[in-house]
CSV table of C-alpha atoms and ligand atoms in Angstrom, one decimal:
chain,number,residue,atom,x,y,z
A,1,MET,CA,45.2,55.5,86.0
A,2,ARG,CA,45.8,54.3,89.6
A,3,LYS,CA,49.9,54.0,88.9
A,4,LYS,CA,49.4,57.7,87.9
A,5,LEU,CA,47.6,58.8,91.2
A,6,VAL,CA,50.4,56.9,93.1
A,7,ILE,CA,53.1,58.8,91.6
A,8,THR,CA,51.1,62.0,92.1
A,9,LEU,CA,50.6,61.1,95.7
A,10,VAL,CA,54.3,60.2,96.3
A,11,VAL,CA,55.5,63.7,94.5
A,12,LEU,CA,53.2,65.6,96.7
A,13,ILE,CA,53.8,63.8,99.9
A,14,SER,CA,57.7,64.4,99.4
A,15,ALA,CA,57.0,68.0,98.6
A,16,ILE,CA,55.2,68.5,101.5
A,17,LEU,CA,58.0,66.6,103.6
A,18,PHE,CA,60.7,69.0,102.1
A,19,PHE,CA,58.7,72.1,103.4
A,20,ILE,CA,58.0,70.8,106.7
A,21,PRO,CA,60.6,72.1,108.7
A,22,LYS,CA,62.6,69.4,110.9
A,23,PRO,CA,60.7,68.7,114.3
A,24,GLU,CA,63.7,69.8,116.1
A,25,ASN,CA,63.5,73.3,114.8
A,26,LEU,CA,59.6,73.6,114.8
A,27,SER,CA,59.7,75.0,118.4
A,28,LYS,CA,62.8,77.1,118.1
A,29,LYS,CA,63.0,80.8,117.6
A,30,LEU,CA,66.0,83.3,117.1
A,31,PHE,CA,67.4,85.8,119.8
A,32,LYS,CA,68.7,88.9,118.2
A,33,GLU,CA,70.9,91.0,120.4
A,34,GLU,CA,72.4,94.1,119.5
A,35,TYR,CA,75.5,95.5,121.4
A,36,LEU,CA,78.3,98.3,121.1
A,37,ALA,CA,81.7,97.1,120.8
A,38,LEU,CA,84.9,97.6,119.0
A,39,GLY,CA,83.5,101.1,118.1
A,40,THR,CA,80.7,99.4,116.1
A,41,TYR,CA,77.6,97.5,116.5
A,42,LEU,CA,77.6,94.1,117.3
A,43,GLN,CA,74.9,92.1,116.2
A,44,VAL,CA,74.2,88.3,117.6
A,45,ILE,CA,71.8,86.0,116.3
A,46,SER,CA,71.2,82.5,117.4
A,47,PRO,CA,68.5,80.0,118.8
A,48,ASP,CA,70.6,79.9,122.2
A,49,LYS,CA,69.5,82.8,124.5
A,50,ASP,CA,73.1,82.8,126.2
A,51,ALA,CA,75.0,83.3,122.7
A,52,GLY,CA,74.7,87.0,122.8
A,53,LYS,CA,76.5,87.6,126.2
A,54,ILE,CA,79.1,85.1,125.7
A,55,VAL,CA,79.9,86.8,122.5
A,56,PHE,CA,79.9,90.2,124.0
A,57,ASP,CA,81.8,89.3,127.1
A,58,GLU,CA,84.6,87.5,124.8
A,59,ILE,CA,84.6,90.5,122.4
A,60,LYS,CA,85.0,92.9,124.9
A,61,ARG,CA,87.7,91.1,126.7
A,62,ILE,CA,89.8,91.2,123.3
A,63,GLU,CA,89.1,94.7,122.7
A,64,SER,CA,90.4,95.6,126.2
A,65,LEU,CA,93.7,94.1,124.8
A,66,LEU,CA,93.9,95.5,121.4
A,67,SER,CA,92.1,98.8,121.2
A,68,LYS,CA,94.2,101.8,120.7
A,69,TYR,CA,91.4,104.1,121.7
A,70,ASP,CA,91.7,102.4,125.3
A,71,PRO,CA,94.7,103.9,127.1
A,72,ASP,CA,95.2,100.9,129.4
A,73,SER,CA,95.2,98.0,126.5
A,74,GLU,CA,98.1,96.2,125.9
A,75,VAL,CA,98.4,98.0,122.4
A,76,SER,CA,98.4,101.4,123.8
A,77,ARG,CA,101.1,100.5,126.6
A,78,LEU,CA,103.2,98.9,123.7
A,79,ASN,CA,103.0,102.1,121.5
A,80,ARG,CA,103.7,104.3,124.6
A,81,THR,CA,107.0,102.1,125.7
A,82,GLY,CA,108.1,100.4,122.3
A,83,VAL,CA,108.5,97.1,124.5
A,84,LEU,CA,106.2,95.1,126.4
A,85,LYS,CA,105.5,91.4,127.7
A,86,THR,CA,102.0,90.6,126.5
A,87,SER,CA,99.1,88.2,127.0
A,88,PRO,CA,99.3,85.1,124.7
A,89,GLU,CA,96.3,86.8,122.6
A,90,THR,CA,98.1,90.1,122.0
A,91,PHE,CA,101.2,88.3,121.1
A,92,TYR,CA,99.4,85.8,118.8
A,93,ILE,CA,97.5,88.4,116.6
A,94,VAL,CA,100.8,90.5,116.3
A,95,LYS,CA,102.5,87.5,115.2
A,96,LYS,CA,99.6,86.4,112.8
A,97,SER,CA,99.7,90.3,111.5
A,98,LYS,CA,103.4,89.8,110.5
A,99,GLU,CA,102.7,86.7,108.7
A,100,PHE,CA,99.8,88.7,106.8
A,101,TYR,CA,102.7,91.3,106.1
A,102,SER,CA,105.0,88.7,104.5
A,103,LEU,CA,101.9,86.8,102.5
A,104,THR,CA,100.9,90.1,101.3
A,105,ASN,CA,104.4,91.8,100.3
A,106,GLY,CA,103.9,94.5,102.6
A,107,ALA,CA,100.3,95.6,101.8
A,108,PHE,CA,99.2,94.7,105.1
A,109,ASP,CA,100.9,96.5,107.7
A,110,ILE,CA,100.0,97.1,111.3
A,111,THR,CA,102.9,99.6,111.5
A,112,VAL,CA,101.0,102.2,109.4
A,113,ALA,CA,99.5,103.6,112.8
A,114,PRO,CA,101.6,106.9,112.7
A,115,LEU,CA,100.7,107.5,109.2
A,116,VAL,CA,97.0,106.7,110.0
A,117,ASP,CA,97.5,109.4,113.1
A,118,ILE,CA,99.1,112.3,110.7
A,119,TRP,CA,96.2,111.7,108.3
A,120,GLY,CA,94.1,112.5,111.1
A,121,PHE,CA,92.0,109.1,110.9
A,122,THR,CA,92.6,108.4,114.7
A,123,GLU,CA,91.2,111.5,115.9
A,124,LYS,CA,88.8,112.0,113.2
A,125,LYS,CA,90.7,115.3,112.4
A,126,TYR,CA,91.1,114.8,108.8
A,127,GLU,CA,94.2,116.7,107.2
A,128,VAL,CA,96.4,116.2,104.1
A,129,PRO,CA,99.8,116.1,105.9
A,130,LEU,CA,102.9,117.9,104.4
A,131,GLU,CA,104.9,115.6,102.1
A,132,THR,CA,108.1,116.1,104.4
A,133,ASN,CA,105.8,114.9,107.4
A,134,ILE,CA,105.0,111.9,105.3
A,135,ILE,CA,108.5,111.1,104.3
A,136,LYS,CA,109.9,111.2,107.9
A,137,THR,CA,106.8,109.2,109.3
A,138,LEU,CA,107.5,106.7,106.5
A,139,LYS,CA,110.9,105.7,108.5
A,140,LEU,CA,108.6,104.4,111.5
A,141,VAL,CA,106.7,101.9,108.8
A,142,GLY,CA,107.6,98.5,108.4
A,143,SER,CA,106.4,95.2,110.2
A,144,ASP,CA,110.0,93.8,109.7
A,145,LYS,CA,110.7,96.1,112.5
A,146,ILE,CA,108.6,94.4,115.1
A,147,ILE,CA,110.7,91.8,117.1
A,148,LEU,CA,108.7,88.9,118.9
A,149,ARG,CA,110.2,87.2,121.8
A,150,GLU,CA,108.4,83.6,121.7
A,151,LYS,CA,109.5,82.5,124.9
A,152,ASP,CA,108.1,85.3,127.2
A,153,PHE,CA,105.4,86.9,124.9
A,154,VAL,CA,107.6,90.1,124.6
A,155,ILE,CA,106.9,92.3,121.7
A,156,GLN,CA,109.8,95.1,120.9
A,157,PHE,CA,110.1,98.0,118.4
A,158,LYS,CA,113.4,98.4,116.6
A,159,THR,CA,112.7,101.9,115.8
A,160,SER,CA,111.4,104.4,118.5
A,161,GLY,CA,108.6,106.5,117.7
A,162,MET,CA,107.0,103.0,116.2
A,163,LYS,CA,103.4,102.1,116.8
A,164,ILE,CA,100.8,99.5,115.6
A,165,ASP,CA,97.1,99.8,115.1
A,166,LEU,CA,95.2,96.5,114.7
A,167,GLY,CA,92.2,98.2,113.2
A,168,ALA,CA,92.4,96.1,110.3
A,169,ILE,CA,92.4,92.7,111.9
A,170,ALA,CA,91.3,92.8,115.7
A,171,LYS,CA,87.6,92.7,114.7
A,172,GLY,CA,88.3,89.3,112.9
A,173,TYR,CA,90.4,88.1,115.5
A,174,ALA,CA,87.6,89.0,118.3
A,175,VAL,CA,84.9,87.5,116.3
A,176,ASP,CA,87.0,84.1,116.0
A,177,CYS,CA,87.5,84.2,120.1
A,178,ALA,CA,84.0,84.5,120.4
A,179,VAL,CA,83.3,81.6,118.2
A,180,LYS,CA,85.9,79.2,120.3
A,181,LYS,CA,83.7,80.3,123.3
A,182,LEU,CA,80.5,79.5,121.6
A,183,LYS,CA,81.8,76.1,120.7
A,184,GLU,CA,83.2,75.8,124.5
A,185,HIS,CA,79.5,76.2,125.6
A,186,GLY,CA,78.0,73.7,123.1
A,187,ILE,CA,76.4,76.4,121.0
A,188,LYS,CA,76.3,75.3,117.4
A,189,SER,CA,74.3,77.8,115.8
A,190,CYS,CA,75.0,81.6,115.7
A,191,LEU,CA,75.5,84.3,113.4
A,192,ILE,CA,78.1,87.0,114.5
A,193,ASN,CA,78.3,90.5,112.8
A,194,ALA,CA,80.8,93.1,114.2
A,195,GLY,CA,80.4,95.9,111.9
A,196,GLY,CA,80.7,94.0,108.7
A,197,GLN,CA,82.9,91.3,110.2
A,198,ILE,CA,80.7,88.4,109.9
A,199,TYR,CA,81.0,84.5,111.1
A,200,CYS,CA,78.1,82.2,110.4
A,201,LEU,CA,78.6,79.2,112.7
A,202,GLY,CA,76.6,76.3,111.7
A,203,ASP,CA,73.3,76.8,110.2
A,204,ARG,CA,70.2,78.9,110.7
A,205,LEU,CA,67.3,76.5,112.0
A,206,GLY,CA,68.4,73.9,109.7
A,207,LYS,CA,69.4,75.9,106.4
A,208,PRO,CA,72.2,78.2,105.8
A,209,TRP,CA,72.6,81.6,106.7
A,210,ARG,CA,71.8,84.1,104.0
A,211,ILE,CA,74.2,87.0,104.0
A,212,GLY,CA,73.9,89.9,101.1
A,213,ILE,CA,76.7,92.1,100.0
A,214,LYS,CA,75.9,95.7,99.6
A,215,ASN,CA,76.9,97.8,96.9
A,216,PRO,CA,78.6,100.8,98.6
A,217,ARG,CA,77.7,103.4,96.0
A,218,SER,CA,74.1,102.7,95.3
A,219,GLY,CA,73.1,100.8,98.2
A,220,LYS,CA,71.4,98.0,96.6
A,221,VAL,CA,72.1,94.4,97.9
A,222,ARG,CA,73.7,92.1,95.2
A,223,GLY,CA,73.6,88.3,95.6
A,224,LYS,CA,72.6,86.1,98.6
A,225,LEU,CA,75.1,84.2,99.8
A,226,ARG,CA,74.4,81.1,101.7
A,227,LEU,CA,76.9,80.3,104.2
A,228,ARG,CA,77.8,77.4,107.0
A,229,ASN,CA,80.9,77.8,109.4
A,230,ARG,CA,82.5,80.4,106.8
A,231,ALA,CA,83.6,83.8,107.9
A,232,ILE,CA,83.1,86.8,105.6
A,233,ALA,CA,84.4,90.5,105.8
A,234,THR,CA,84.3,93.5,103.4
A,235,SER,CA,86.7,96.7,103.3
A,236,GLY,CA,86.1,99.9,101.5
A,237,ASP,CA,86.6,103.4,100.6
A,238,TYR,CA,82.9,104.1,102.0
A,239,GLU,CA,83.7,103.1,105.6
A,240,GLN,CA,86.0,106.3,106.9
A,241,TYR,CA,87.0,108.9,104.4
A,242,PHE,CA,87.1,112.8,103.9
A,243,PHE,CA,87.0,115.0,101.0
A,244,LYS,CA,89.7,117.7,100.3
A,245,ASP,CA,89.5,119.8,97.0
A,246,GLU,CA,87.0,117.2,95.9
A,247,LYS,CA,89.4,114.4,96.3
A,248,ARG,CA,88.3,111.5,98.4
A,249,TYR,CA,91.0,110.2,100.9
A,250,THR,CA,90.1,107.0,102.3
A,251,HIS,CA,91.3,105.3,105.7
A,252,ILE,CA,93.2,102.3,104.4
A,253,ILE,CA,96.8,103.6,103.8
A,254,ASN,CA,99.5,102.1,101.2
A,255,PRO,CA,102.3,101.5,103.4
A,256,LYS,CA,104.8,102.1,100.7
A,257,THR,CA,104.0,105.5,99.8
A,258,GLY,CA,102.4,106.8,102.8
A,259,PHE,CA,99.2,107.9,101.0
A,260,PRO,CA,95.5,106.5,101.4
A,261,VAL,CA,95.0,103.8,98.6
A,262,GLU,CA,93.7,105.2,95.4
A,263,ASN,CA,92.4,102.5,92.8
A,264,ALA,CA,89.4,101.3,90.8
A,265,ILE,CA,87.9,99.4,93.8
A,266,ALA,CA,84.9,100.4,96.1
A,267,SER,CA,84.9,97.2,98.2
A,268,VAL,CA,86.3,94.1,98.6
A,269,THR,CA,84.7,91.1,100.3
A,270,VAL,CA,86.6,88.1,101.5
A,271,LEU,CA,85.2,84.6,102.3
A,272,ALA,CA,87.6,82.5,104.5
A,273,PRO,CA,87.4,79.4,106.9
A,274,ASP,CA,88.3,82.1,109.8
A,275,SER,CA,87.4,85.9,110.6
A,276,THR,CA,90.8,87.0,111.2
A,277,THR,CA,92.0,85.8,107.6
A,278,ALA,CA,88.6,87.6,105.9
A,279,ASP,CA,89.5,90.6,108.0
A,280,ALA,CA,93.3,90.9,107.1
A,281,LEU,CA,92.9,90.0,103.6
A,282,SER,CA,90.1,92.2,102.8
A,283,THR,CA,92.1,95.3,103.9
A,284,ALA,CA,95.3,93.8,102.0
A,285,ILE,CA,93.5,93.7,98.9
A,286,PHE,CA,92.2,96.9,98.8
A,287,VAL,CA,95.8,98.0,99.1
A,288,LEU,CA,97.3,95.6,96.5
A,289,GLY,CA,94.3,96.0,93.9
A,290,LYS,CA,92.5,93.5,91.6
A,291,ASP,CA,95.6,92.0,89.7
A,292,LYS,CA,96.9,90.4,92.7
A,293,ILE,CA,93.9,88.4,93.8
A,294,LYS,CA,95.1,85.6,91.7
A,295,LEU,CA,98.5,85.4,93.6
A,296,LEU,CA,96.8,85.5,96.9
A,297,THR,CA,94.2,82.8,96.1
A,298,GLN,CA,97.3,80.8,95.3
A,299,ARG,CA,99.3,81.6,98.5
A,300,ILE,CA,96.1,80.9,100.6
A,301,LYS,CA,93.9,78.1,100.8
A,302,GLY,CA,90.1,78.1,101.1
A,303,ILE,CA,89.5,81.9,100.3
A,304,GLU,CA,87.0,83.6,97.6
A,305,ILE,CA,87.4,87.2,96.6
A,306,ARG,CA,84.6,89.5,95.5
A,307,VAL,CA,85.4,92.8,94.2
A,308,ILE,CA,82.9,95.6,93.5
A,309,GLU,CA,84.6,98.4,91.3
A,310,LYS,CA,83.8,102.1,91.6
B,1,AMP,P1,89.5,97.6,107.6
B,1,AMP,O1,88.3,98.0,107.9
B,1,AMP,O2,89.4,96.0,108.2
B,1,AMP,O3,89.8,97.4,106.1
B,1,AMP,O4,90.7,98.3,108.3
B,1,AMP,C1,91.0,99.6,108.3
B,1,AMP,C2,91.9,99.8,109.1
B,1,AMP,O5,93.1,99.6,109.2
B,1,AMP,C3,92.4,101.3,109.2
B,1,AMP,O6,91.1,102.4,110.0
B,1,AMP,C4,93.4,101.8,109.8
B,1,AMP,O7,93.2,101.7,111.1
B,1,AMP,C5,94.4,100.4,109.6
B,1,AMP,N1,94.8,100.4,108.5
B,1,AMP,C6,95.0,101.2,107.5
B,1,AMP,N2,95.8,101.0,106.4
B,1,AMP,C7,96.3,99.8,106.7
B,1,AMP,C8,97.3,98.7,106.0
B,1,AMP,N3,97.8,99.1,104.9
B,1,AMP,N4,97.4,97.9,106.7
B,1,AMP,C9,96.9,97.4,107.9
B,1,AMP,N5,96.1,98.2,108.4
B,1,AMP,C10,95.8,99.3,107.8
B,2,MG,MG1,90.3,94.3,107.8
């Protein structure tokens, strides 16, 4: 009888201990900040009140280098002149983009910029271009035509009229730079969400961050992921698109055909150790289709891919 009582007490006490938050988390609350950056909502959640400003400042710094919408950015200047001595950050991300171009057999290609323009996605004045215009524009596409001069950070285009668009990787890179800054400030817990590019730094008051993936068609949240020190990014046909003659044209372009991607995928979510990889690969898989997922997971370590079909 006494033995039973002791066992019950031990079980009860361990259950209570299990539910009591760690003492260091008792007094902590989370600061939630929202900003506008990179053309989207930037959300920062952290027990550290300085995290929001640190993240925002760093993301704005990267945006001022990489945004094609800022005429003074390095990317805009390079697009105008075809050759530019850049900052180490711009050089790094263009180099990284070329690596993803090779890894994805050309599906990820930042030189799609002129195609993005003629389909009207840059100015949001959508139109289906003439086929002759698509064929002509395709001559400007191909990241193998970007020359990188490592010794002095010079980027040069081989063909005049070429342009780059970092829209598929810049948010991820900006988030990674912000995470680096947080670590430099000794901040160990923070969630950054830059328009669906998410990084979970450390944990949320002692437990993993919980992230849901929304079905783009029904709006229902499917499965909660519990993440620590992990990036997650989603690409899909629901983000930016237009309808013409009842056909949906999405903003992700197949660099081989010059046409917006058409496949069975509604959205692709990629989990990776860093946001740059998650961002680039979610766009690339949207172009490549479901069949190539296995190939990519063999080539790139530490990634998980989830696809929602139409
Ligand atoms: P994301 O939302 O990360 O999938 O990026 C989509 C954006 O990347 C588009 O709005 C374009 O600016 C750009 N983009 C479109 N197609 C490609 C492609 N095949 N490779 C790289 N960037 C692309
Ligand atoms: Mg992307």
